[in-house]
Short mmCIF file of C-alpha atoms in Angstrom, two decimals:
data_model
loop_
_atom_site.label_atom_id
_atom_site.label_comp_id
_atom_site.label_asym_id
_atom_site.label_seq_id
_atom_site.Cartn_x
_atom_site.Cartn_y
_atom_site.Cartn_z
CA UNK A 47 102.61 61.43 119.50
CA UNK A 48 103.90 64.89 118.79
CA UNK A 49 101.95 67.82 120.16
CA UNK A 50 100.11 69.84 117.53
CA UNK A 51 102.21 72.91 118.28
CA UNK A 52 105.25 70.93 117.08
CA UNK A 53 103.62 69.96 113.80
CA UNK A 54 104.56 71.70 110.53
CA UNK A 55 102.45 74.57 109.22
CA UNK A 56 99.07 73.45 107.88
CA UNK A 57 99.69 69.86 109.05
CA UNK A 58 95.99 68.95 109.08
CA UNK A 59 95.38 70.52 105.66
CA UNK A 60 98.36 68.71 104.14
CA UNK A 61 97.41 65.35 105.63
CA UNK A 62 93.86 65.83 104.34
CA UNK A 63 95.31 66.45 100.86
CA UNK A 64 97.24 63.17 100.99
CA UNK A 65 94.11 61.37 102.19
CA UNK A 66 92.08 62.93 99.37
CA UNK A 67 94.75 61.87 96.87
CA UNK A 68 94.43 58.28 98.11
CA UNK A 69 90.69 58.40 97.43
CA UNK A 70 91.28 59.79 93.95
CA UNK A 71 93.82 57.06 93.16
CA UNK A 72 91.52 54.37 94.52
CA UNK A 73 88.24 55.39 92.95
CA UNK A 74 89.48 56.72 89.64
CA UNK A 75 91.50 53.60 88.91
CA UNK A 76 94.66 55.68 88.61
CA UNK A 77 96.14 53.81 91.56
CA UNK A 78 96.00 50.55 89.63
CA UNK A 79 97.56 51.55 86.32
CA UNK A 80 100.43 49.12 86.94
CA UNK A 81 98.76 46.30 88.86
CA UNK A 82 100.20 43.07 90.14
CA UNK A 83 99.07 41.17 93.19
CA UNK A 84 98.30 43.54 96.01
CA UNK A 85 100.94 46.15 95.17
CA UNK A 86 99.81 49.33 93.42
CA UNK A 87 101.04 52.88 93.01
CA UNK A 88 98.66 53.85 95.81
CA UNK A 89 101.54 53.39 98.24
CA UNK A 90 103.29 56.51 96.85
CA UNK A 91 101.26 59.06 98.92
CA UNK A 92 101.96 56.93 102.01
CA UNK A 93 105.72 57.08 101.40
CA UNK A 94 105.57 60.82 100.63
CA UNK A 95 103.61 61.54 103.84
CA UNK A 96 106.05 59.40 105.86
CA UNK A 97 109.01 61.32 104.41
CA UNK A 98 107.52 64.78 104.90
CA UNK A 99 105.71 64.40 108.23
CA UNK A 100 106.95 61.25 109.94
CA UNK A 101 105.71 57.86 111.04
CA UNK A 102 102.35 59.10 112.39
CA UNK A 103 101.40 60.68 109.07
CA UNK A 104 102.64 57.61 107.18
CA UNK A 105 100.49 55.33 109.34
CA UNK A 106 97.45 57.59 108.93
CA UNK A 107 97.65 57.73 105.12
CA UNK A 108 98.40 54.00 105.16
CA UNK A 109 95.10 53.55 107.01
CA UNK A 110 93.28 55.51 104.31
CA UNK A 111 94.92 53.27 101.70
CA UNK A 112 93.72 50.21 103.61
CA UNK A 113 90.16 51.49 104.02
CA UNK A 114 89.79 52.15 100.29
CA UNK A 115 91.20 48.66 99.59
CA UNK A 116 88.58 47.08 101.85
CA UNK A 117 85.83 49.14 100.22
CA UNK A 118 86.82 48.15 96.68
CA UNK A 119 87.34 44.50 97.63
CA UNK A 120 83.89 44.32 99.28
CA UNK A 121 82.03 44.70 96.00
CA UNK A 122 80.27 41.65 94.65
CA UNK A 123 81.92 40.17 91.60
CA UNK A 124 85.56 40.89 92.50
CA UNK A 125 88.19 38.24 91.81
CA UNK A 126 88.93 35.59 94.41
CA UNK A 127 92.32 37.16 95.11
CA UNK A 128 90.89 40.67 95.57
CA UNK A 129 88.21 39.25 97.88
CA UNK A 130 90.98 38.33 100.33
CA UNK A 131 91.17 42.05 101.21
CA UNK A 132 87.51 42.10 102.28
CA UNK A 133 86.65 40.99 105.83
CA UNK A 134 83.10 40.38 104.50
CA UNK A 135 84.03 37.98 101.67
CA UNK A 136 87.32 36.33 102.60
CA UNK A 137 86.07 34.07 105.37
CA UNK A 138 88.94 35.25 107.59
CA UNK A 139 88.08 38.61 109.15
CA UNK A 140 91.36 39.10 111.03
CA UNK A 141 93.40 37.99 108.04
CA UNK A 142 91.67 40.46 105.73
CA UNK A 143 91.92 43.30 108.24
CA UNK A 144 95.68 42.75 108.50
CA UNK A 145 96.20 42.26 104.75
CA UNK A 146 94.18 45.30 103.68
CA UNK A 147 94.50 47.65 106.65
CA UNK A 148 97.08 46.53 109.20
CA UNK A 149 99.83 45.90 106.65
CA UNK A 150 99.34 49.40 105.16
CA UNK A 151 99.40 51.09 108.57
CA UNK A 152 102.53 49.12 109.48
CA UNK A 153 104.04 50.01 106.11
CA UNK A 154 103.48 53.76 106.58
CA UNK A 155 104.73 53.68 110.16
CA UNK A 156 107.86 51.71 109.21
CA UNK A 157 108.62 53.99 106.26
CA UNK A 158 108.45 56.97 108.61
CA UNK A 159 110.85 55.27 111.02
CA UNK A 160 113.32 54.56 108.19
CA UNK A 161 113.22 58.16 106.97
CA UNK A 162 113.67 59.41 110.54
CA UNK A 163 116.62 57.10 111.18
CA UNK A 164 118.29 58.21 107.94
CA UNK A 165 117.74 61.93 108.57
CA UNK A 166 121.30 62.61 109.73
CA UNK A 167 123.03 60.43 107.13
CA UNK A 168 125.21 62.74 105.07
CA UNK A 169 124.19 61.71 101.56
CA UNK A 170 122.61 63.72 98.77
CA UNK A 171 118.95 64.15 99.80
CA UNK A 172 117.59 63.06 96.42
CA UNK A 173 119.66 59.86 96.37
CA UNK A 174 118.81 59.08 99.99
CA UNK A 175 115.06 59.62 99.64
CA UNK A 176 114.74 57.76 96.33
CA UNK A 177 116.71 54.80 97.70
CA UNK A 178 114.57 54.58 100.85
CA UNK A 179 111.39 55.00 98.79
CA UNK A 180 112.29 52.10 96.49
CA UNK A 181 113.15 49.96 99.52
CA UNK A 182 109.83 50.96 101.13
CA UNK A 183 107.94 49.96 98.00
CA UNK A 184 109.49 46.49 98.18
CA UNK A 185 108.69 46.46 101.92
CA UNK A 186 105.03 47.15 101.10
CA UNK A 187 104.84 44.17 98.75
CA UNK A 188 106.46 41.91 101.34
CA UNK A 189 104.23 43.08 104.20
CA UNK A 190 101.15 42.28 102.11
CA UNK A 191 102.17 39.11 100.27
CA UNK A 192 104.27 37.15 102.76
CA UNK A 193 101.72 36.93 105.65
CA UNK A 194 99.28 35.32 103.20
CA UNK A 195 101.13 32.05 103.90
CA UNK A 196 99.61 32.23 107.37
CA UNK A 197 96.22 33.85 106.80
CA UNK A 198 95.28 32.39 103.43
CA UNK A 199 97.43 29.33 102.76
CA UNK A 200 95.23 28.25 99.84
CA UNK A 201 95.89 31.57 98.05
CA UNK A 202 99.35 32.33 99.44
CA UNK A 203 102.02 33.44 97.06
CA UNK A 204 104.97 31.04 96.98
CA UNK A 205 108.58 32.19 96.93
CA UNK A 206 108.75 31.92 93.14
CA UNK A 207 105.70 34.12 92.57
CA UNK A 208 106.98 36.67 95.10
CA UNK A 209 110.33 36.71 93.33
CA UNK A 210 108.60 37.16 89.96
CA UNK A 211 106.54 39.93 91.50
CA UNK A 212 109.58 41.82 92.79
CA UNK A 213 111.69 41.26 89.68
CA UNK A 214 109.57 42.17 86.66
CA UNK A 215 108.96 44.82 84.02
CA UNK A 216 106.05 46.16 86.10
CA UNK A 217 108.36 46.47 89.09
CA UNK A 218 110.91 48.38 87.01
CA UNK A 219 108.21 50.78 85.81
CA UNK A 220 107.11 51.38 89.40
CA UNK A 221 110.68 52.00 90.56
CA UNK A 222 111.07 54.63 87.84
CA UNK A 223 107.72 56.19 88.70
CA UNK A 224 108.32 56.38 92.45
CA UNK A 225 111.82 57.77 91.84
CA UNK A 226 110.41 60.61 89.74
CA UNK A 227 107.59 61.36 92.18
CA UNK A 228 109.81 61.36 95.28
CA UNK A 229 112.42 63.51 93.52
CA UNK A 230 109.62 66.03 92.93
CA UNK A 231 108.55 65.74 96.60
CA UNK A 232 112.11 66.47 97.76
CA UNK A 233 112.33 69.45 95.43
CA UNK A 234 109.05 70.89 96.71
CA UNK A 235 109.97 70.32 100.36
CA UNK A 236 113.29 72.18 99.92
CA UNK A 237 111.97 74.97 97.69
CA UNK A 238 112.43 78.38 99.35
CA UNK A 239 109.68 79.95 97.27
CA UNK A 240 107.13 77.44 98.53
CA UNK A 241 108.35 77.97 102.10
CA UNK A 242 107.78 81.70 101.61
CA UNK A 243 104.24 81.04 100.35
CA UNK A 244 103.54 78.89 103.42
CA UNK A 245 104.80 81.68 105.67
CA UNK A 246 102.53 84.19 103.95
CA UNK A 247 99.53 81.87 104.25
CA UNK A 248 100.34 81.26 107.92
CA UNK A 249 100.50 85.00 108.60
CA UNK A 250 97.06 85.46 107.15
CA UNK A 251 95.37 82.31 108.45
CA UNK A 252 93.61 84.14 111.34
CA UNK A 253 92.63 87.23 109.38
CA UNK A 254 88.99 88.05 108.75
CA UNK A 255 89.57 88.22 105.00
CA UNK A 256 91.17 84.75 104.95
CA UNK A 257 88.25 83.27 106.86
CA UNK A 258 85.88 84.86 104.37
CA UNK A 259 87.86 83.39 101.44
CA UNK A 260 87.70 79.95 103.09
CA UNK A 261 83.92 80.24 103.40
CA UNK A 262 83.66 81.30 99.75
CA UNK A 263 85.91 78.38 98.75
CA UNK A 264 83.74 75.96 100.72
CA UNK A 265 80.62 77.26 98.95
CA UNK A 266 82.31 76.89 95.55
CA UNK A 267 83.43 73.31 96.27
CA UNK A 268 80.00 72.40 97.63
CA UNK A 269 78.35 73.87 94.54
CA UNK A 270 80.73 71.92 92.28
CA UNK A 271 80.06 68.70 94.20
CA UNK A 272 76.29 69.07 94.05
CA UNK A 273 76.37 69.86 90.33
CA UNK A 274 78.30 66.63 89.73
CA UNK A 275 75.91 64.81 92.09
CA UNK A 276 72.97 66.05 90.01
CA UNK A 277 74.67 64.92 86.80
CA UNK A 278 75.37 61.50 88.30
CA UNK A 279 71.79 61.16 89.50
CA UNK A 280 70.61 62.02 85.99
CA UNK A 281 72.94 59.39 84.52
CA UNK A 282 71.72 56.81 87.07
CA UNK A 283 68.08 57.59 86.33
CA UNK A 284 68.54 57.51 82.56
CA UNK A 285 70.50 54.22 82.77
CA UNK A 286 67.62 52.57 84.62
CA UNK A 287 65.16 53.95 82.06
CA UNK A 288 67.20 52.47 79.21
CA UNK A 289 67.43 49.13 81.04
CA UNK A 290 63.68 49.03 81.66
CA UNK A 291 62.91 50.13 78.08
CA UNK A 292 64.87 47.17 76.76
CA UNK A 293 63.21 44.73 79.16
CA UNK A 294 66.52 43.97 80.89
CA UNK A 295 66.19 42.66 84.41
CA UNK A 296 69.10 43.39 86.70
CA UNK A 297 69.60 41.06 89.66
CA UNK A 298 69.63 42.78 93.05
CA UNK A 299 73.34 42.04 93.38
CA UNK A 300 74.04 43.88 90.13
CA UNK A 301 71.96 46.85 91.24
CA UNK A 302 73.89 46.99 94.53
CA UNK A 303 77.17 46.89 92.57
CA UNK A 304 75.89 49.68 90.34
CA UNK A 305 75.01 51.87 93.32
CA UNK A 306 78.30 51.02 95.07
CA UNK A 307 80.25 52.15 92.01
CA UNK A 308 78.36 55.42 91.98
CA UNK A 309 79.09 55.99 95.68
CA UNK A 310 82.77 55.33 94.99
CA UNK A 311 82.60 57.82 92.15
CA UNK A 312 81.09 60.39 94.51
CA UNK A 313 83.84 59.72 97.07
CA UNK A 314 86.43 60.38 94.36
CA UNK A 315 84.63 63.56 93.29
CA UNK A 316 84.46 64.75 96.91
CA UNK A 317 88.20 64.15 97.24
CA UNK A 318 88.95 66.07 94.04
CA UNK A 319 86.65 68.89 95.18
CA UNK A 320 88.52 69.06 98.49
CA UNK A 321 91.88 69.29 96.72
CA UNK A 322 90.59 71.98 94.36
CA UNK A 323 89.07 73.93 97.27
CA UNK A 324 92.31 74.02 99.26
CA UNK A 325 94.40 75.10 96.26
CA UNK A 326 91.91 77.76 95.13
CA UNK A 327 91.59 79.22 98.63
CA UNK A 328 95.38 79.21 99.14
CA UNK A 329 95.90 80.88 95.78
CA UNK A 330 93.36 83.58 96.55
CA UNK A 331 94.84 84.28 100.01
CA UNK A 332 98.30 84.50 98.46
CA UNK A 333 97.03 86.82 95.71
CA UNK A 334 95.33 89.08 98.26
CA UNK A 335 98.58 89.23 100.20
CA UNK A 336 100.47 90.46 97.16
CA UNK A 337 97.77 92.97 96.31
CA UNK A 338 97.78 94.35 99.83
CA UNK A 339 101.40 93.68 100.74
CA UNK A 340 102.43 97.24 99.99
CA UNK A 341 99.99 98.76 102.45
CA UNK A 342 98.21 96.20 104.64
CA UNK A 343 99.08 93.70 107.35
CA UNK A 344 97.26 90.54 106.29
CA UNK A 345 96.63 89.20 109.79
CA UNK A 346 94.95 92.29 111.23
CA UNK A 347 93.88 94.30 108.18
CA UNK A 348 95.64 97.39 109.55
CA UNK A 349 98.25 99.24 107.51
CA UNK A 350 101.74 97.75 107.46
CA UNK A 351 104.78 99.31 109.10
CA UNK A 352 106.32 100.28 105.77
CA UNK A 353 103.16 102.14 104.79
CA UNK A 354 102.97 103.87 108.18
CA UNK A 355 106.63 104.93 108.00
CA UNK A 356 106.08 106.37 104.52
CA UNK A 357 102.99 108.15 105.80
CA UNK A 358 104.98 109.52 108.77
CA UNK A 359 107.63 110.87 106.38
CA UNK A 360 104.87 112.59 104.39
CA UNK A 361 103.37 114.12 107.54
CA UNK A 362 106.67 115.50 108.86
CA UNK A 363 107.62 116.86 105.43
CA UNK A 364 104.25 118.57 104.86
CA UNK A 365 103.23 120.09 108.19
CA UNK A 366 101.05 122.67 106.45
CA UNK A 367 98.80 119.87 105.23
CA UNK A 368 98.92 118.12 108.63
CA UNK A 369 98.93 121.00 111.12
CA UNK A 370 97.73 119.10 114.19
CA UNK A 371 98.84 115.48 114.07
CA UNK A 372 99.57 113.10 116.93
CA UNK A 373 101.64 109.94 116.65
CA UNK A 374 100.83 107.18 119.17
CA UNK A 375 102.64 103.89 119.82
CA UNK A 376 100.80 101.01 121.48
CA UNK A 377 102.58 97.98 122.94
CA UNK A 378 100.72 95.03 124.49
CA UNK A 379 102.05 94.41 128.00
CA UNK A 380 103.69 91.05 128.73
CA UNK A 381 102.69 89.64 125.36
CA UNK A 382 105.34 86.91 125.48
CA UNK A 383 103.87 85.76 128.78
CA UNK A 384 100.41 85.63 127.17
CA UNK A 385 101.79 83.43 124.37
CA UNK A 386 103.65 81.18 126.81
CA UNK A 387 100.76 80.85 129.26
CA UNK A 388 97.71 80.71 127.01
CA UNK A 389 99.20 79.53 123.69
CA UNK A 390 99.84 81.15 120.34
CA UNK A 391 96.21 80.88 119.21
CA UNK A 392 95.21 83.05 122.17
CA UNK A 393 98.12 85.37 121.33
CA UNK A 394 96.74 85.71 117.79
CA UNK A 395 93.31 86.46 119.24
CA UNK A 396 94.76 89.26 121.39
CA UNK A 397 96.60 90.74 118.39
CA UNK A 398 93.51 90.64 116.17
CA UNK A 399 91.18 92.10 118.80
CA UNK A 400 93.66 94.84 119.71
CA UNK A 401 93.78 95.80 116.03
CA UNK A 402 89.99 95.78 115.87
CA UNK A 403 89.72 98.12 118.88
CA UNK A 404 92.34 100.47 117.40
CA UNK A 405 90.35 100.64 114.19
CA UNK A 406 87.17 101.16 116.19
CA UNK A 407 88.44 104.14 118.18
CA UNK A 408 91.04 105.71 115.85
CA UNK A 409 90.20 104.50 112.35
CA UNK A 410 87.98 107.46 111.54
CA UNK A 411 90.52 109.93 112.96
CA UNK A 412 93.60 108.91 111.00
CA UNK A 413 95.73 105.92 110.11
CA UNK A 414 96.16 102.80 112.27
CA UNK A 415 99.02 100.38 111.60
CA UNK A 416 100.67 97.26 112.94
CA UNK A 417 104.40 97.80 113.32
CA UNK A 418 105.08 94.12 113.93
CA UNK A 419 104.55 91.57 116.68
CA UNK A 420 102.56 93.21 119.48
CA UNK A 421 103.41 96.81 118.54
CA UNK A 422 100.88 99.12 116.89
CA UNK A 423 100.84 102.77 115.93
CA UNK A 424 98.27 105.43 115.10
CA UNK A 425 98.50 108.78 113.31
CA UNK A 426 95.70 111.08 114.47
CA UNK A 427 95.41 113.55 111.61
CA UNK A 428 91.92 114.81 112.32
CA UNK A 429 91.95 117.83 114.63
CA UNK A 430 91.39 116.37 118.08
CA UNK A 431 92.26 117.94 121.38
CA UNK A 432 94.51 116.27 123.90
CA UNK A 433 91.43 115.60 126.01
CA UNK A 434 89.70 113.91 123.07
CA UNK A 435 92.70 111.67 122.50
CA UNK A 436 92.86 110.75 126.18
CA UNK A 437 89.19 109.83 126.08
CA UNK A 438 89.71 107.58 123.05
CA UNK A 439 92.72 105.93 124.69
CA UNK A 440 90.73 105.21 127.86
CA UNK A 441 87.92 103.65 125.82
CA UNK A 442 90.47 101.61 123.89
CA UNK A 443 92.11 100.38 127.11
CA UNK A 444 88.73 99.46 128.51
CA UNK A 445 88.01 97.36 125.42
CA UNK A 446 91.37 95.55 125.52
CA UNK A 447 90.81 94.73 129.19
CA UNK A 448 87.62 92.90 128.14
CA UNK A 449 89.49 90.41 125.93
CA UNK A 450 88.71 87.04 127.52
CA UNK A 451 91.82 85.00 128.30
CA UNK A 452 89.89 82.44 130.29
CA UNK A 453 90.75 83.77 133.75
CA UNK A 454 91.04 87.11 135.55
CA UNK A 455 94.10 88.22 133.55
CA UNK A 456 93.41 91.50 131.76
CA UNK A 457 95.08 92.56 128.53
CA UNK A 458 96.73 95.96 129.01
CA UNK A 459 98.83 98.26 126.86
CA UNK A 460 101.63 100.75 127.35
CA UNK A 461 101.20 103.82 125.17
CA UNK A 462 103.51 106.64 124.11
CA UNK A 463 102.14 109.82 122.50
CA UNK A 464 103.84 112.71 120.73
CA UNK A 465 102.43 115.74 118.98
CA UNK A 466 104.20 116.19 115.63
CA UNK A 467 105.52 119.73 115.71
CA UNK A 468 109.03 120.79 114.74
CA UNK A 469 110.47 117.40 113.87
CA UNK A 470 111.95 117.25 110.39
CA UNK A 471 112.15 113.49 110.11
CA UNK A 472 109.76 110.75 111.16
CA UNK A 473 112.63 108.98 112.98
CA UNK A 474 112.64 111.88 115.46
CA UNK A 475 108.91 111.52 116.04
CA UNK A 476 109.17 107.77 116.53
CA UNK A 477 112.07 108.14 118.96
CA UNK A 478 110.13 110.55 121.17
CA UNK A 479 107.03 108.34 121.21
CA UNK A 480 109.19 105.32 121.98
CA UNK A 481 110.77 107.19 124.91
CA UNK A 482 107.30 107.83 126.35
CA UNK A 483 106.40 104.18 125.84
CA UNK A 484 109.54 103.14 127.72
CA UNK A 485 108.69 105.44 130.63
CA UNK A 486 105.23 103.89 130.91
CA UNK A 487 106.68 100.38 130.90
CA UNK A 488 109.25 101.20 133.58
CA UNK A 489 106.51 102.82 135.68
CA UNK A 490 104.40 99.69 135.90
CA UNK A 491 102.82 99.46 132.42
CA UNK A 492 99.07 99.79 131.69
CA UNK A 493 99.11 103.51 131.02
CA UNK A 494 99.92 106.31 128.59
CA UNK A 495 102.19 109.30 128.53
CA UNK A 496 102.41 112.42 126.33
CA UNK A 497 105.73 113.82 125.23
CA UNK A 498 106.13 117.17 126.91
CA UNK A 499 108.06 119.79 124.95
CA UNK A 500 111.11 121.24 126.72
#
C-alpha cells in the first residue's frame, strides 16, 4: 500500500466522491438504466478510480459497489436471480459474498493493475484508456457470471447466455457509454486548468478561512439533508395515513420493504449532499483565492509577496509619507529539516503559526507579508524606536520557540532589519536586509541584525 504522502492531492476527498457516486447510482436506479444479468453501469466509477488512482482505489470503490449490491439484493421481494447477491437469501453465504462483493473488489484491483501495466505503452491516451475500459467492462461481466457455475449451478449462466450477454444491443450501448465517460475522465485528468485549481485548493487547505468555509459547507449540507429527511418523514407518515384511511393492511414484510426503500433513498440523498458539499466548498475556496490573490497569501492570510513589493516601491518613492519605516526579513531556520523530520503537515503548522505571531506583534504597526516558502517580511510604518522593534522581535522569537514539534526542538528564525532611508528603489532595501539575514545565518542563526549605515 502506498504511503499517504505519495497519494495525489485530495486523495481521500476524491475517493469519497467516487464512493458517493456509487451510492447515487445504486439507490437512484441510474446504475441500472441498461440492465442485464449482474452487469450494470455501476462499474464505471470503479474503472475511473482504478485509472486515476490505481489498484487500491479500484478495489475500494469496487467494495462500495459490492456493498450496495448486497443491500439492494437483501430486500424481500427481489427476483430469484437478484437474491443470489444476498448472503441472507441465497442459501450460499460464501457464494453470494464472492458474487456481490469479492468479484467487484477483484474487478477494481485487476483494472488498476491493467492500467498500471499499460502506463508506459506509447499509444494515444484516449485510445489506450477506452480500450482498457471496454476490456475491463467485459472482465467485470465474466468475473460475476462465470463463477456462478460453481456457486449456484442451478442458476448458472451457460456459455450461450454469457455469449448473448456479451454480444448484444445493450452491450453495444454500454461500450459507447463507457467510451464517452472515460474519454471525459482522461480529458479532466490531463486538463492544466483543473490542475491549477487543485494547486490553489492545496495551497489554501490549511488556512483558517478554508477551514471556516468547510465548516459552513458542512452546516449547509447537514441542513439540506435534514430538510429532505423531514420531507421524507412527512411522506412516510402521510402514506400510512392514506393506507389506514382506506382500510388497507400491509403485511410486516411489506412495511419492512417500505422502510428499507426509504433508508436507501436517504443513503442516496446523503451521497448527493456530500458531493454538493465538496463542490460548493471547493468553489468558494477557489473564489476567495481569486478575490484575494492580488493581495493575500491564502495559506497564512498575510499579504502576498507581490503586494509587499508594490508597497515597498511606494514607501521608497514617497519617503515624506513614510518618514520612519523599517523593513524586516524573517527566515525560519532549518525549515527543510523540519519538513523532512516531522513531515509536511508539521511544516505547514510552523508556517501558519509563524504568520500568526508576525501578525500578533507587527500587524498593528505596519504590513506583514509572506514572501514564499519559509520567508516572511514586515514593513514597520508606525513610528517605533529601534528599542521598540527589538522588543517586538524578542517577543516574536519567544512565541515561535513555543511551537510544539513533539520534542525539545525549538523553532527559531534568522532576521535581517534595515531602516529605509536614502534608498531610491525597494530592491536596494531588500538587498541590505537580505545581507543582514545572511550574516545572522552564518553566525549560528536564531538572531537578528540591523543594517548599520556606513
